[in-house]
Structure formats: C-alpha cells, structure tokens
Short mmCIF file of C-alpha atoms and ligand atoms in Angstrom, two decimals:
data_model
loop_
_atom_site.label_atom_id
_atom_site.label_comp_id
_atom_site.label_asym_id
_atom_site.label_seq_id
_atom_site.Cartn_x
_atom_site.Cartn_y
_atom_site.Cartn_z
CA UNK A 1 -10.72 12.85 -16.66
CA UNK A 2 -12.99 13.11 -19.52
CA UNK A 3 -16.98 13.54 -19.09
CA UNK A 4 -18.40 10.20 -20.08
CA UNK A 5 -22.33 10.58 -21.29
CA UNK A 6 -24.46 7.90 -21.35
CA UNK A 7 -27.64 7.30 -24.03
CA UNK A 8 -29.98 4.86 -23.40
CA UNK A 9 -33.18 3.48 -25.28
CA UNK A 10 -35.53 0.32 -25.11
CA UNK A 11 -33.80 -0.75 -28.19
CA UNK A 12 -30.38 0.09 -29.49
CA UNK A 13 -29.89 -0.49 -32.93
CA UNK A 14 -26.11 -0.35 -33.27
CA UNK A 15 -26.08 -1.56 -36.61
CA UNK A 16 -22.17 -3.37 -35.75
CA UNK A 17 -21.52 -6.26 -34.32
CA UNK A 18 -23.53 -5.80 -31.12
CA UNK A 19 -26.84 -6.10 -32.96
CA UNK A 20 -30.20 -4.88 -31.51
CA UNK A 21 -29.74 -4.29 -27.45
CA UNK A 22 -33.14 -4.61 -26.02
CA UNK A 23 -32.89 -2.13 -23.08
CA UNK A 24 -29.42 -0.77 -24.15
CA UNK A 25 -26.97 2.21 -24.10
CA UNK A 26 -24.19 3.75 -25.37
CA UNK A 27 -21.54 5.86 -23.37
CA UNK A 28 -18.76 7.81 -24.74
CA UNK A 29 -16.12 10.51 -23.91
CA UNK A 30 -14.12 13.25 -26.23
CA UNK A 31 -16.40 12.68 -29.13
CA UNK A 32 -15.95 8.68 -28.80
CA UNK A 33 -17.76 5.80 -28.34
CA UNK A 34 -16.31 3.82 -25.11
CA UNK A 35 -18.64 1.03 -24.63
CA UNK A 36 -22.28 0.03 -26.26
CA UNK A 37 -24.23 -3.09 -24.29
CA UNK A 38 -26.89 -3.49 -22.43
CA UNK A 39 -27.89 -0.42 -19.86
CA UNK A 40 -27.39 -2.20 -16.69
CA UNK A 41 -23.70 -3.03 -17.83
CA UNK A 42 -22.74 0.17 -19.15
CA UNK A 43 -24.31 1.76 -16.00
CA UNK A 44 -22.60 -0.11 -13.68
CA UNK A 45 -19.21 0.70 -15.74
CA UNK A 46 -19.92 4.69 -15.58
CA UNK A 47 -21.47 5.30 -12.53
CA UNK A 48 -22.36 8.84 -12.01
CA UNK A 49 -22.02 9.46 -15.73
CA UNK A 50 -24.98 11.67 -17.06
CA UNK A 51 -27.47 9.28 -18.50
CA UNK A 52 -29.91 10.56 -20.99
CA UNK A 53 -32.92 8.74 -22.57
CA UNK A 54 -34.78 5.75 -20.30
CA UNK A 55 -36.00 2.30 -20.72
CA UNK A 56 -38.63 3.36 -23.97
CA UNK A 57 -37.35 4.78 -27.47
CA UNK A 58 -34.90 3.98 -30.31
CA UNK A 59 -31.14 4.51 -30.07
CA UNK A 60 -29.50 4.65 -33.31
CA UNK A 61 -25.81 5.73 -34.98
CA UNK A 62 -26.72 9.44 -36.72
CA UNK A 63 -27.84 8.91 -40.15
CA UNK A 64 -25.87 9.70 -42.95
CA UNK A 65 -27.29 11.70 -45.75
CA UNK A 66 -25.20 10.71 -48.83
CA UNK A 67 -26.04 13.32 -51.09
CA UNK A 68 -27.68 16.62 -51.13
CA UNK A 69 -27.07 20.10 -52.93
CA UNK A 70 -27.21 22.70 -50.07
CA UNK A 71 -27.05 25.10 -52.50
CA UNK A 72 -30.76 24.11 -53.59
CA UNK A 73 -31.62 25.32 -50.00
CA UNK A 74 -33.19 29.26 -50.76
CA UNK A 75 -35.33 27.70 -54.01
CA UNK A 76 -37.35 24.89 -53.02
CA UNK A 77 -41.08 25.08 -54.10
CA UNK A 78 -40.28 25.00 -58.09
CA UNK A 79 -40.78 23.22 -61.12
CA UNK A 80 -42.57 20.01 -59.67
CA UNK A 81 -43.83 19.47 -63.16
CA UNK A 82 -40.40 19.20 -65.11
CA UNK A 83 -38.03 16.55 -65.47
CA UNK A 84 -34.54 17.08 -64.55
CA UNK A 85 -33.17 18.40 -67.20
CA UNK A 86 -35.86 20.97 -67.95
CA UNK A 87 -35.78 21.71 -63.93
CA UNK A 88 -31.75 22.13 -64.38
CA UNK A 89 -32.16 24.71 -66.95
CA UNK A 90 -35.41 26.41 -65.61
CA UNK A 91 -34.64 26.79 -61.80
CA UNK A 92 -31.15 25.40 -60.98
CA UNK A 93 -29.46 26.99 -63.04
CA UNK A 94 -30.28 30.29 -63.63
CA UNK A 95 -29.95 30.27 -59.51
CA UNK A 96 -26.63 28.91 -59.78
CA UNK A 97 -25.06 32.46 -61.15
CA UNK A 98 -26.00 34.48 -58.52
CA UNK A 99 -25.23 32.41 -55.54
CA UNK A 100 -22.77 33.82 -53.25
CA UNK A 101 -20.78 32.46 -50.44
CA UNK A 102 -22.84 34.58 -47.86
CA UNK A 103 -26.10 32.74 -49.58
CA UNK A 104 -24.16 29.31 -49.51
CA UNK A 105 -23.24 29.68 -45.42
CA UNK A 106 -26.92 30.80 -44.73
CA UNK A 107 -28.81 28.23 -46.63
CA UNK A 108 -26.36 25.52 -45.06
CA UNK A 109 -27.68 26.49 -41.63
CA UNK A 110 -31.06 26.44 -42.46
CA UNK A 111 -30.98 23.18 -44.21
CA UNK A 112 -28.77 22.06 -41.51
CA UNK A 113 -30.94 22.80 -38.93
CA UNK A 114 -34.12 20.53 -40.96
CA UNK A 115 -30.93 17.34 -41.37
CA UNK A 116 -30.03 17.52 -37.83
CA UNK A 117 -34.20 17.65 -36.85
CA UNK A 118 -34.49 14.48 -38.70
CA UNK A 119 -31.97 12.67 -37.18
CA UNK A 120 -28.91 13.47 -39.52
CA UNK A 121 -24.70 13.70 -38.34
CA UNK A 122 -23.40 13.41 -41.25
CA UNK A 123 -23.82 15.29 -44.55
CA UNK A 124 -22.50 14.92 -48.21
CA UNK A 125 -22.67 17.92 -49.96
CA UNK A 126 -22.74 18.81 -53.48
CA UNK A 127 -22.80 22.59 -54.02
CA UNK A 128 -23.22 23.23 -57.62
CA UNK A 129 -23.19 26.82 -58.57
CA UNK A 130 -21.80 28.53 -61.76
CA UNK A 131 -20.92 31.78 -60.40
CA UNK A 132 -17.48 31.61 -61.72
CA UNK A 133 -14.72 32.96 -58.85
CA UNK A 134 -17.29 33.82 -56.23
CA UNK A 135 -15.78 30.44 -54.46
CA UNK A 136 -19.74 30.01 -53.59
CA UNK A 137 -19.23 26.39 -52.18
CA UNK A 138 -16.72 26.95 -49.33
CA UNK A 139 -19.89 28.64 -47.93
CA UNK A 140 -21.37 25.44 -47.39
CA UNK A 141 -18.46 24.17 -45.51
CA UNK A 142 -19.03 27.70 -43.53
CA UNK A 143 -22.68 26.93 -42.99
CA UNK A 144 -21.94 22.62 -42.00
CA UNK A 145 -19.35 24.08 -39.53
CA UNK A 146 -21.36 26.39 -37.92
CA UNK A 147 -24.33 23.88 -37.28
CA UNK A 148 -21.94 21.19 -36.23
CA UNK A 149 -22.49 18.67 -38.49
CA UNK A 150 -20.16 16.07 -40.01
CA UNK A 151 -19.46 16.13 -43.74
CA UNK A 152 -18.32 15.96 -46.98
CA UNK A 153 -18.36 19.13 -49.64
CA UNK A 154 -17.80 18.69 -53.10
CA UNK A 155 -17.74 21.45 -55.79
CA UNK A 156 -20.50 20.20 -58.35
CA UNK A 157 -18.39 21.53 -61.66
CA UNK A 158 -20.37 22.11 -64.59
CA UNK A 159 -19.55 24.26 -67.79
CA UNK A 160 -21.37 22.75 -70.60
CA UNK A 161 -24.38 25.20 -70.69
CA UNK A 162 -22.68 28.31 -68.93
CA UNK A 163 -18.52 28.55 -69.73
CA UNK A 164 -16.19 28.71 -67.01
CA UNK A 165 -13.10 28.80 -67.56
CA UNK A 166 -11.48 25.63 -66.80
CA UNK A 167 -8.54 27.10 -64.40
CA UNK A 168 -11.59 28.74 -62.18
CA UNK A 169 -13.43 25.70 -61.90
CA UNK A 170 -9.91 24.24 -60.51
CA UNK A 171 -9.17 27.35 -58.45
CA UNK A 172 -12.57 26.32 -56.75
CA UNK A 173 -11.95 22.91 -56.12
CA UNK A 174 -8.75 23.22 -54.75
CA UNK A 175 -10.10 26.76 -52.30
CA UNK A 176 -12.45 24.45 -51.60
CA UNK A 177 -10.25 21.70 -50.56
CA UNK A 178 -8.17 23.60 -48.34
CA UNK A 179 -10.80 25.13 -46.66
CA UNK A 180 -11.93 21.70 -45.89
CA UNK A 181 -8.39 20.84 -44.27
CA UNK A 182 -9.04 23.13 -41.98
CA UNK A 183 -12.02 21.77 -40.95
CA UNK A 184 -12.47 19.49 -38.20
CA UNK A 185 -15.50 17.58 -39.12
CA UNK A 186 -15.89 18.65 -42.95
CA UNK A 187 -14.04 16.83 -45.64
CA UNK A 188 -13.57 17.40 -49.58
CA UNK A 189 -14.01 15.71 -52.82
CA UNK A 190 -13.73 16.46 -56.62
CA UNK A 191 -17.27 17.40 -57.96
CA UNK A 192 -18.12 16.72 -61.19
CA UNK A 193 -21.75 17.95 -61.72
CA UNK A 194 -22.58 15.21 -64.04
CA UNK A 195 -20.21 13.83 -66.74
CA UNK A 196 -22.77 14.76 -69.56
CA UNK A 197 -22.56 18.84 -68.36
CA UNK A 198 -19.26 19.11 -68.25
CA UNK A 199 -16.82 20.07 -72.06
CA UNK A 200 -14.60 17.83 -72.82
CA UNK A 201 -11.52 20.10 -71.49
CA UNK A 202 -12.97 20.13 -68.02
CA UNK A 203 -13.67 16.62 -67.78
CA UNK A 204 -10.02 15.96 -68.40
CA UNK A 205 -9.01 18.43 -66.32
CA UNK A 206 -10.85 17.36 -63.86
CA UNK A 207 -9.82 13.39 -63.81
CA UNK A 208 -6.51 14.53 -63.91
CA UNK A 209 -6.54 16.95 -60.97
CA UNK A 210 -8.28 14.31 -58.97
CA UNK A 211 -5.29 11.10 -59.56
CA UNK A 212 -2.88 14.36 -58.96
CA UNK A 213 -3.77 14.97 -56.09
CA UNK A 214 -5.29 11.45 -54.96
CA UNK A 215 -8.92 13.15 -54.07
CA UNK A 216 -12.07 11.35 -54.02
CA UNK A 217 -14.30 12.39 -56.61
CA UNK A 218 -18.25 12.78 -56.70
CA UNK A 219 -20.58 12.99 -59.23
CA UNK A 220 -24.26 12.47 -60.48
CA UNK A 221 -24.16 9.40 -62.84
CA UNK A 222 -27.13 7.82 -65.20
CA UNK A 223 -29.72 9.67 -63.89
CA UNK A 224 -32.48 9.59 -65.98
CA UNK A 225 -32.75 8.11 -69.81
CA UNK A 226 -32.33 11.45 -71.85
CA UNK A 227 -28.85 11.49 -69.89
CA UNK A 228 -27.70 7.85 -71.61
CA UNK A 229 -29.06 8.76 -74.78
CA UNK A 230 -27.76 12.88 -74.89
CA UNK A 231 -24.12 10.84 -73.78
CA UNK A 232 -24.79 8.06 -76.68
CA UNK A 233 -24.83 11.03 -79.53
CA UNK A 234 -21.90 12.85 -77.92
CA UNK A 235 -19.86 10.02 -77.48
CA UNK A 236 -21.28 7.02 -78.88
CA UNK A 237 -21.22 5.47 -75.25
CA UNK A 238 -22.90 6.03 -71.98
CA UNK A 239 -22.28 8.04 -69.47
CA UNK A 240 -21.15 5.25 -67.33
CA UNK A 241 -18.57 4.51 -70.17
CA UNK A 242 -17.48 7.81 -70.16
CA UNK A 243 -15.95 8.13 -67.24
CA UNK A 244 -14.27 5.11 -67.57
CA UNK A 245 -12.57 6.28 -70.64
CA UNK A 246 -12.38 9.41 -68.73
CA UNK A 247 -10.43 7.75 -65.57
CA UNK A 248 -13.17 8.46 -63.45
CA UNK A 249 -13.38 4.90 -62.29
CA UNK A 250 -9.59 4.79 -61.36
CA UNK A 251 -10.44 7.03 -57.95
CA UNK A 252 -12.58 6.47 -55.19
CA UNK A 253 -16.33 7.98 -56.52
CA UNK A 254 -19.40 8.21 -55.35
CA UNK A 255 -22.21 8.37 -57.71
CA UNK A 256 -25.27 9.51 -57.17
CA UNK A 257 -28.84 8.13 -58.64
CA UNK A 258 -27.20 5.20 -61.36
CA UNK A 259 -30.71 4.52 -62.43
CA UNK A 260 -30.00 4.09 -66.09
CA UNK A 261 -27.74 1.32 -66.01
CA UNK A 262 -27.22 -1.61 -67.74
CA UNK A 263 -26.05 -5.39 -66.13
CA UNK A 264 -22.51 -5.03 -67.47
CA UNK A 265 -22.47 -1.61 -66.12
CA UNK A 266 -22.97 -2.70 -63.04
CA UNK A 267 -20.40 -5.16 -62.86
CA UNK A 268 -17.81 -2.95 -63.93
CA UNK A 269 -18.82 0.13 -61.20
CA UNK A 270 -18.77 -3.07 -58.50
CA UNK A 271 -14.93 -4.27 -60.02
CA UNK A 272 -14.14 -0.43 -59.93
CA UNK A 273 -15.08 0.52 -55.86
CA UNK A 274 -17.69 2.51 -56.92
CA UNK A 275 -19.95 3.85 -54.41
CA UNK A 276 -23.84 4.65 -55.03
CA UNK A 277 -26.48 7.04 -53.23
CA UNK A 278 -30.16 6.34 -54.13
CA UNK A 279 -32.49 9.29 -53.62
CA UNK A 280 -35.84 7.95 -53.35
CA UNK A 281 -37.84 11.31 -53.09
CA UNK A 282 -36.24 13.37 -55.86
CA UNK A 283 -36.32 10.32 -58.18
CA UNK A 284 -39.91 10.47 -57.90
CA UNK A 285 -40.69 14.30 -57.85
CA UNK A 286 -38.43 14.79 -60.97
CA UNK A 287 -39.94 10.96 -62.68
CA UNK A 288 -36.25 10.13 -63.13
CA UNK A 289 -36.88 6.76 -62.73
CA UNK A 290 -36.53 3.71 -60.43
CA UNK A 291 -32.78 2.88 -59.28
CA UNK A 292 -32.23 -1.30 -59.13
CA UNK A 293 -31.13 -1.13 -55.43
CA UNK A 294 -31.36 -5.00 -54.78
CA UNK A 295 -29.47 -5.45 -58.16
CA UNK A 296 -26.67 -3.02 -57.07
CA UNK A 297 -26.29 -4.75 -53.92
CA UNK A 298 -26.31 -7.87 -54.58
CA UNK A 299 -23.31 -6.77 -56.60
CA UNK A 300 -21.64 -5.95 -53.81
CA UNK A 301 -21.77 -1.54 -54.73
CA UNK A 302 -22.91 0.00 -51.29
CA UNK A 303 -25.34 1.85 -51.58
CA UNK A 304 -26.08 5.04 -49.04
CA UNK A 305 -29.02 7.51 -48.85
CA UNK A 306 -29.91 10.64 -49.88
CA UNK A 307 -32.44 13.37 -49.76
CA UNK A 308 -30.88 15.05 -52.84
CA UNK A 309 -31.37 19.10 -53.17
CA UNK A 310 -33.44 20.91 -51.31
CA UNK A 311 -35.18 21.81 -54.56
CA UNK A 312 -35.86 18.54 -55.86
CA UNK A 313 -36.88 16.47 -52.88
CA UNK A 314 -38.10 19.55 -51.50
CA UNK A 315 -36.85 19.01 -48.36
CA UNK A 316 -34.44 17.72 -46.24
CA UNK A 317 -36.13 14.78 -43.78
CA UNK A 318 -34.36 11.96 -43.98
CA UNK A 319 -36.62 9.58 -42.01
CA UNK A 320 -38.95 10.65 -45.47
CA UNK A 321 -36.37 9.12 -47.14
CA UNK A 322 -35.46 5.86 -45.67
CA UNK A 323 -39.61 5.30 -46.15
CA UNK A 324 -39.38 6.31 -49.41
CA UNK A 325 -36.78 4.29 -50.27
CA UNK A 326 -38.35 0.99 -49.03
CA UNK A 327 -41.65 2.07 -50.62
CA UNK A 328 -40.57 2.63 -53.98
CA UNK A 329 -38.61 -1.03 -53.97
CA UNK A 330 -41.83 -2.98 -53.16
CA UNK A 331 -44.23 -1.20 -55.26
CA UNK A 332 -42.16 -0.84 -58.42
CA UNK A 333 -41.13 -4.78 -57.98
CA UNK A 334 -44.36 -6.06 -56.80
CA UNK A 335 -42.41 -7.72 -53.83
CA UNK A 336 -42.90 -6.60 -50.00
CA UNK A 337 -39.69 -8.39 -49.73
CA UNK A 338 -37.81 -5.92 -52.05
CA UNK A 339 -36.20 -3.60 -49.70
CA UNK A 340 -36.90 -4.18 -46.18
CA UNK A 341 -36.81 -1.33 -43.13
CA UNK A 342 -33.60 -3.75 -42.12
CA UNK A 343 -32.34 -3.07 -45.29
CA UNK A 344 -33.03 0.63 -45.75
CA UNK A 345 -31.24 1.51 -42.22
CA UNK A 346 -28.59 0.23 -43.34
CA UNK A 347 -28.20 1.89 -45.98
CA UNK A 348 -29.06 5.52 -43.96
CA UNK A 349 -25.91 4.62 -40.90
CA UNK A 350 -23.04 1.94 -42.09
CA UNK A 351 -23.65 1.34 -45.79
CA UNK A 352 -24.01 4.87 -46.68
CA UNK A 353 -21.11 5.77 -44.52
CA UNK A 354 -19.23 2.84 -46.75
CA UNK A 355 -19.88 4.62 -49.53
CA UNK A 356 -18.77 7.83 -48.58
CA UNK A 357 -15.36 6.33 -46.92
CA UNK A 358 -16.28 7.45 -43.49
CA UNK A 359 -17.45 3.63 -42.23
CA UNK A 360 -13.86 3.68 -40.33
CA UNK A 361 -15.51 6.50 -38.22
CA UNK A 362 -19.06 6.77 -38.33
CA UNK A 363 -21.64 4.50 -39.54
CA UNK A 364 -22.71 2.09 -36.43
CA UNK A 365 -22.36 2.54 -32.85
CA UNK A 366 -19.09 0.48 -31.90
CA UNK A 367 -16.06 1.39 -29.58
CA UNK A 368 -13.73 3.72 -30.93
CA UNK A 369 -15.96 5.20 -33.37
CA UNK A 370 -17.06 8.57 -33.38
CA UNK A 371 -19.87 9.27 -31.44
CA UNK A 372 -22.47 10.42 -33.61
CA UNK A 373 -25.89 9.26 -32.53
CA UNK A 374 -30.05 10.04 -32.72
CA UNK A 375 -32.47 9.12 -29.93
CA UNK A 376 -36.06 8.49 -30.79
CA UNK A 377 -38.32 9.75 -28.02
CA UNK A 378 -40.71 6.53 -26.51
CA UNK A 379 -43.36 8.86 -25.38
CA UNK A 380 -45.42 9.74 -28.83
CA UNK A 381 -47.48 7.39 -30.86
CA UNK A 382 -44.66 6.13 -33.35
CA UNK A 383 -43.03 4.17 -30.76
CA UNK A 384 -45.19 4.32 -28.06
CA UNK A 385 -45.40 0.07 -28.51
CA UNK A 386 -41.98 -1.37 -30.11
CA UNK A 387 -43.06 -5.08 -31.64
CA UNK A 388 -40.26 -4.34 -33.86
CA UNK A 389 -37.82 -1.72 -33.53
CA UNK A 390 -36.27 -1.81 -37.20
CA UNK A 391 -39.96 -1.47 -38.93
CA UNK A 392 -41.14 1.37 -36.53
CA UNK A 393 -38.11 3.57 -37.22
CA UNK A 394 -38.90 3.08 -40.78
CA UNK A 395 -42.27 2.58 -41.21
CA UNK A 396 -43.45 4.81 -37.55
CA UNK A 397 -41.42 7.90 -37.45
CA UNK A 398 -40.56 11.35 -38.18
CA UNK A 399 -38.93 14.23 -37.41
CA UNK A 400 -40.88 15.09 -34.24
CA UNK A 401 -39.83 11.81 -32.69
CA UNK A 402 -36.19 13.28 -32.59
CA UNK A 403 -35.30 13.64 -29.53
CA UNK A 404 -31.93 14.38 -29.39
CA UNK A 405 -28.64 14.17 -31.18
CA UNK A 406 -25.20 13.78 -30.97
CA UNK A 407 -22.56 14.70 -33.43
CA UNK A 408 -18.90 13.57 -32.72
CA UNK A 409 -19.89 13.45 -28.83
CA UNK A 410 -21.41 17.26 -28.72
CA UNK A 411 -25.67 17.63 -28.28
CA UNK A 412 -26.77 19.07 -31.30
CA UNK A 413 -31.04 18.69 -30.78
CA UNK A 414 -31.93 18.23 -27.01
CA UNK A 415 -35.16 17.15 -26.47
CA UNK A 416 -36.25 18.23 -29.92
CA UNK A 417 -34.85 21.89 -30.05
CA UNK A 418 -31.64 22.65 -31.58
CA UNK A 419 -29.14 23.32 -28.66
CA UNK A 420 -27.12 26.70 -29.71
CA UNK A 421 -29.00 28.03 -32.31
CA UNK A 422 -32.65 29.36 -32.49
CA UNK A 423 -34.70 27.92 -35.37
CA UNK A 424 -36.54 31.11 -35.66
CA UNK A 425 -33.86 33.17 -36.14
CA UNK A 426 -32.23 30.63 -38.52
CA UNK A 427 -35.79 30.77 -41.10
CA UNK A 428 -35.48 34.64 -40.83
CA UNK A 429 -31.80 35.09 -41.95
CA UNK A 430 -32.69 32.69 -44.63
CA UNK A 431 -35.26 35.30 -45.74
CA UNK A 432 -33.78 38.28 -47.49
CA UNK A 433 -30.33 36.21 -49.16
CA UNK A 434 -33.70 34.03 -50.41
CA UNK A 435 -35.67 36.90 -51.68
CA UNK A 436 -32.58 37.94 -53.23
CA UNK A 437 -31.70 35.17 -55.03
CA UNK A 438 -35.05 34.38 -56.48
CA UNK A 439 -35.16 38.03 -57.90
CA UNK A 440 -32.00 38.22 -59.36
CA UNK A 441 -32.44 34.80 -61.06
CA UNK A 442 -35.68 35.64 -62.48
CA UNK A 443 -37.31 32.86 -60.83
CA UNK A 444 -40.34 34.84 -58.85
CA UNK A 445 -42.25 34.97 -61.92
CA UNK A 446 -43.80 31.72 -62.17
CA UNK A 447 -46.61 32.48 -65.00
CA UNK A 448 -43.13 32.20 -66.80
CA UNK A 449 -42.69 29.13 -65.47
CA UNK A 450 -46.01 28.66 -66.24
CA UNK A 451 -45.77 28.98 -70.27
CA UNK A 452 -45.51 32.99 -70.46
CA UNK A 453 -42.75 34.65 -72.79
CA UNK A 454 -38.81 33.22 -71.40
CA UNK A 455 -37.34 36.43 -70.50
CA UNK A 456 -33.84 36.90 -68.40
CA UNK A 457 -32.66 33.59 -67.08
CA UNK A 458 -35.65 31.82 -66.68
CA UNK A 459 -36.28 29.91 -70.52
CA UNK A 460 -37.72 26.89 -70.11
CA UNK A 461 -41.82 26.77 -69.63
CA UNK A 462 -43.59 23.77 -68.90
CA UNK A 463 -46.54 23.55 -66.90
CA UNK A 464 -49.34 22.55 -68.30
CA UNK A 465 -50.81 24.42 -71.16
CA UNK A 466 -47.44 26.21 -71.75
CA UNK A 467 -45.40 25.38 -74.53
CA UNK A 468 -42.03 23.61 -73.33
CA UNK A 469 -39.07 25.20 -74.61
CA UNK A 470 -35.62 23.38 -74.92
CA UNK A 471 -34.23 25.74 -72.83
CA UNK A 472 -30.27 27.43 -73.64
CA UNK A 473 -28.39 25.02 -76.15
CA UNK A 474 -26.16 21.98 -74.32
CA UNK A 475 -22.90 23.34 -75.71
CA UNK A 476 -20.73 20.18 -76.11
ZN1 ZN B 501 -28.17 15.50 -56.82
#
C-alpha cells in the first residue's frame, strides 16, 4: 500500500475546480494527488496518514516559474544601468563562452535551491551559452535533477554576434533532448535565443528541426523596441512577423516578454497557440518596457510567470515576482483593477503551467495531478490574520513564509530548510566555478564596465560618465 501524506492549511487555494477550501487539505500517494476538500473529510478518508501543516497558513499548487536562464546563475550583480541589448553584449555574453557543463550543473543547484525557497516545483529553463560543443545546457538538466525540481530545458541558440556552426547548435539541441528523455521530471524544447540573434541559416534550421521532430520550441520574442526596429531594417517586418514567415508559429512556442507588440500581432500569436511568460522584475531592471498582460489575456494567450535570469532580475524569488507583476499593471495603467493578486496566481500555478503544456499535470491541486505543492507557514506576520487569502499570498509574503514543499509527492523544503541538501554547502560550491567564470570572461573589472578602455570580452561601457560603446557588430 502506498504512503498517503496529508497537507493541510486554513485556506487551500487549489486554483481547479474546488476553489478556496477554508480549513482544507490535500492528500496524495506515489507523487499524486488522491483527494483535495475540506480537512475533516480528507482526514476521515486517510486516517493515520501523516498530516502536515494545521488549521493556520496557505496551501497552494507549486508555482511555476515560466522562464529563467540558469545559466545567468554565477553573474548576477551586473550591468543594472544597461538596457538589454547593451547588458547582452557586456555581461551575457562574453559569459556565455566560457560556461561549461560543470558551471551549468552547479549554478542550477544554487539557483534551484533560491526557486524551491520561494515556493517554486516547476522550472522553465533557458540556458543560453555560446560555447560551441561544450553541450553546456544539459548541465542544467544535471543541476534541476539533482535538486528535484520539475522542468523544462531549452537550448537558447544564438549565432548572430558569435558564429556557431549551425550543425553544433543542432548537435546541442538534440544532446540536449535526449538527455531530457531520460529524465523523469525534466522535459525539452527547441531554444531559439531570440529570432533577431540568430543568421538566417540557423533560424531555418532551426524551424525545420523543430516540425521534424514535432518539439516545442521557446524563444524570447519583442522584447524591447530596438528589437522591432533592428528586425524592421533586417527584414522589413517585426520580429513577431518573422517567425511567422519563419514557421515558428506552426509549433507549440512559448515566448517570453512580447512587450513590443502591436493589436494585430496579438491576434495572430492568440489564432497561432502561442504561449506568453511576463517577467515583471527584469522588465523593469533592464527598462524593457511594460508587457499588455490584460490585453494578451483577454485574447485568450495564457500568460505564465517568470523571474527571468538570474542576472537580470537578479534573483530568483518568485513570490517577488507575482508582486511585481500585479504592481507594474496598476501603476503603469492607473487602474488598481489592472491585474489583481487573483489574477497574478493564476498566472504563477495553472495559467503558466498552460503555457508551458504541463496544465495536464501540474498547475492546480486536483485528483490525479501531480502532486506538486507549497505551504505557507500561519505563524509569522504575513499571514498571521487571513481576511483574504489570495491578496496576502500576493501582497503579504515571501520566501521565509515557505514552509515546506512538495515536488511530484517528495519534500523538497521542510519547515523552511531544504531537505537533502545543505544550503551552505550549495553557496560554497557555487564559489570557485563563479570566480572562474567572471575571470575568464573579463567581467571582474567593472571600472570597464564603468567607461574604462573595452579590453578582452568585455566592450560595451555604460555607466554613467563612460562613453557607451556599440559593443561587437550584430552580424546579420
Ligand atoms: Zn529571458
């Protein structure tokens, strides 16, 4: 007979059918959920199960963080004065050819330690590196897997700016893929960095491998203006047009950000299935812009949530994000009503599992989904008086309310500590591969950040008082 386990809280947001259970709980079995209703009734129907939580606290499906770049997660701390694409060429990218699958793995468990802290099961990864055959990305699968988080990895492809040859960028995706396969919890998809950094060859290449082989491709997508404009001169359209004419919109994708576009746009990524993660926090570090979320949904595009990199959010707290992302909606609109914490849950559990093509498995706490689920401790200030469960998660908490968390049925944070791994040890592995990194990159210097002569990979100055250099040529 299986072990059932039992969760309960004063309020179980279940975000399916069953609604908000005052006084609820959740039991499960082999990594799934058996039965979610109110405590005395699952009780009754498990008795002697292990019960963990009480009458106070939040119960709540693991949230899904729809996009991030673990391999941002030995450089945070740079370049909070640059826009994106300055940022890409200054930090990302000169970090990006040194990475190694070692690096990739370590950084994964250190950033995977800060997702599942804040509440986090499920992960989509892009690992963008162009370190051309080091197969740098299935080290984020290694580093997912070793936390035991649930997932998606994608290899973010770019070869605009530094060549790759086109069959290693494929060698990588499909390494990548079948690394995933054998995977339990971690899945694949096509990267494409961003349509605008990839040549021409690739971006064919890389459609066509994708319909081939019927994977799911994701991909950053009208990020920020210079994007729509840089794509306008290429091309003569968008970036959004591209990869239609591209085939991009003929596969299940996922973009990320889709700030930058226009009503028709919209229309046609709604018609097409697309997908959409908003990243709240790195939109605002990098002044990208403010994504229309009520305009995407009303068109029917889910929309999930995402901390982006851990260089350009800096870090990895999701609850940060789901306030963030209600934040941003009301001021920028002048309307409290523009995004409400109702709203913004759901878009960090079902509707960002939706996008990602998980919402058959994860997403809301139901029977015969996988158990993935966060407990918010009752016993510190943030919900020490629930008036309204769905506005103090958003609005109330943070990491340190974590209490504990379950991915796929197995305790991942008890009472607030990591079970199986010791943070400590986790932040001083992450040291030296870090250290490394930033050395070999060029990137410890920051009076070159700072405006001082460009030397090795790091070109682009442009903090204040430094003259701001274009950076290596966009080689279309
Ligand atoms: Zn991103």
């Amino acid at each position: 007979m299986r072990e059932v386990g039992v969760v309960r809280g004063g309020h179980v947001l279940t975000m399916g059918p069953a609604g908000d259970l005052a006084d609820g709980a959740v039991a499960f079995a082999g990594g799934e959920v058996l039965a979610v209703g109110p405590y005395a009734e699952v009780a009754a129907r498990f008795p002697g199960a292990e019960v963990v939580g009480d009458d106070r606290g939040v119960v709540l499906p693991g949230l899904v963080n729809a996009h991030t770049h673990l391999s941002e997660a030995l450089i945070p701390g740079m370049g909070e004065d640059l826009s994106l694409l300055e940022w890409l060429a200054a930090i990302v990218t000169p970090a990006g050819r040194h990475l190694t699958r070692e690096m990739a793995r370590v950084g994964a468990m250190l950033k995977g330690a800060e997702l599942l802290l804040s509440g986090v099961t499920c992960v989509n990864d892009m690992f963008c590196h162009t370190n051309g055959g080091s197969l740098a990305s299935l080290g984020a699968v290694d580093g997912l897997e070793a936390m035991g988080l649930r997932g998606l990895v994608a290899f973010g492809a770019e070869d605009a700016d530094d060549p790759v040859p086109v069959a290693t960028v494929l060698a990588e995706h499909r390494a990548l893929a079948e690394r995933c396969a054998a995977s339990d919890l971690v899945g694949f998809r096509l990267g494409v960095g961003t349509v605008l950094g990839q040549t021409d060859e690739l971006l064919a290449a890389s459609a066509a491998e994708a319909k081939a082989n019927g994977w799911a491709v994701h991909t950053h997508l009208a990020e920020v203006k210079e994007e729509v404009v840089q794509a306008r001169l290429r091309w003569g359209v968008t970036t959004v047009g591209r990869a239609d004419a591209v085939g991009l919109l003929e596969v299940p994708l996922l973009a990320a950000h889709c700030i930058w576009v226009r009503q028709g746009e919209i229309a046609e990524l709604a018609r097409a299935g697309v997908g959409v993660v908003h990243n709240p926090v790195a939109n605002m570090i990098l002044a990208s812009g403010v994504c229309p979320v009520p305009v995407l949904r009303a068109a029917g595009i889910p929309v999930g949530l995402g901390t982006d990199g851990a260089a350009s959010n800096d870090s990895q707290n999701m609850l940060e994000a789901v306030k963030a992302a209600a934040l941003l909606q009301k001021v920028a609109r002048l309307d409290p009503t523009a995004l409400t914490a109702g709203d913004v849950l759901a878009m960090a559990t079902l509707e960002g599992a939706r996008a990602l093509g998980l919402d058959d498995r994860v997403g809301s706490l139901e029977p015969g989904k996988r158990a993935d689920l966060v407990r918010l401790r009752g016993d510190r200030p943030g919900l020490a008086n629930v008036h309204d469960p769905w506005q103090q998660v958003v609005y109330c908490t943070s990491p340190a309310d974590v209490a504990d968390v379950w991915v796929d049925g197995v305790r991942r944070v008890a009472d607030g500590r990591l079970v199986g791994h010791d943070l400590a040890a986790l932040v001083e592995a992450s040291r030296a591969p870090a250290a490394e990194l930033v050395a070999r990159a060029g990137l410890g210097d920051h009076s070159r950040l700072a405006g001082g002569a460009a030397a090795g990979d790091a070109a682009v100055a442009g903090r204040p008082g430094g003259a701001v250099s274009p950076g290596p040529a966009r080689r279309r």
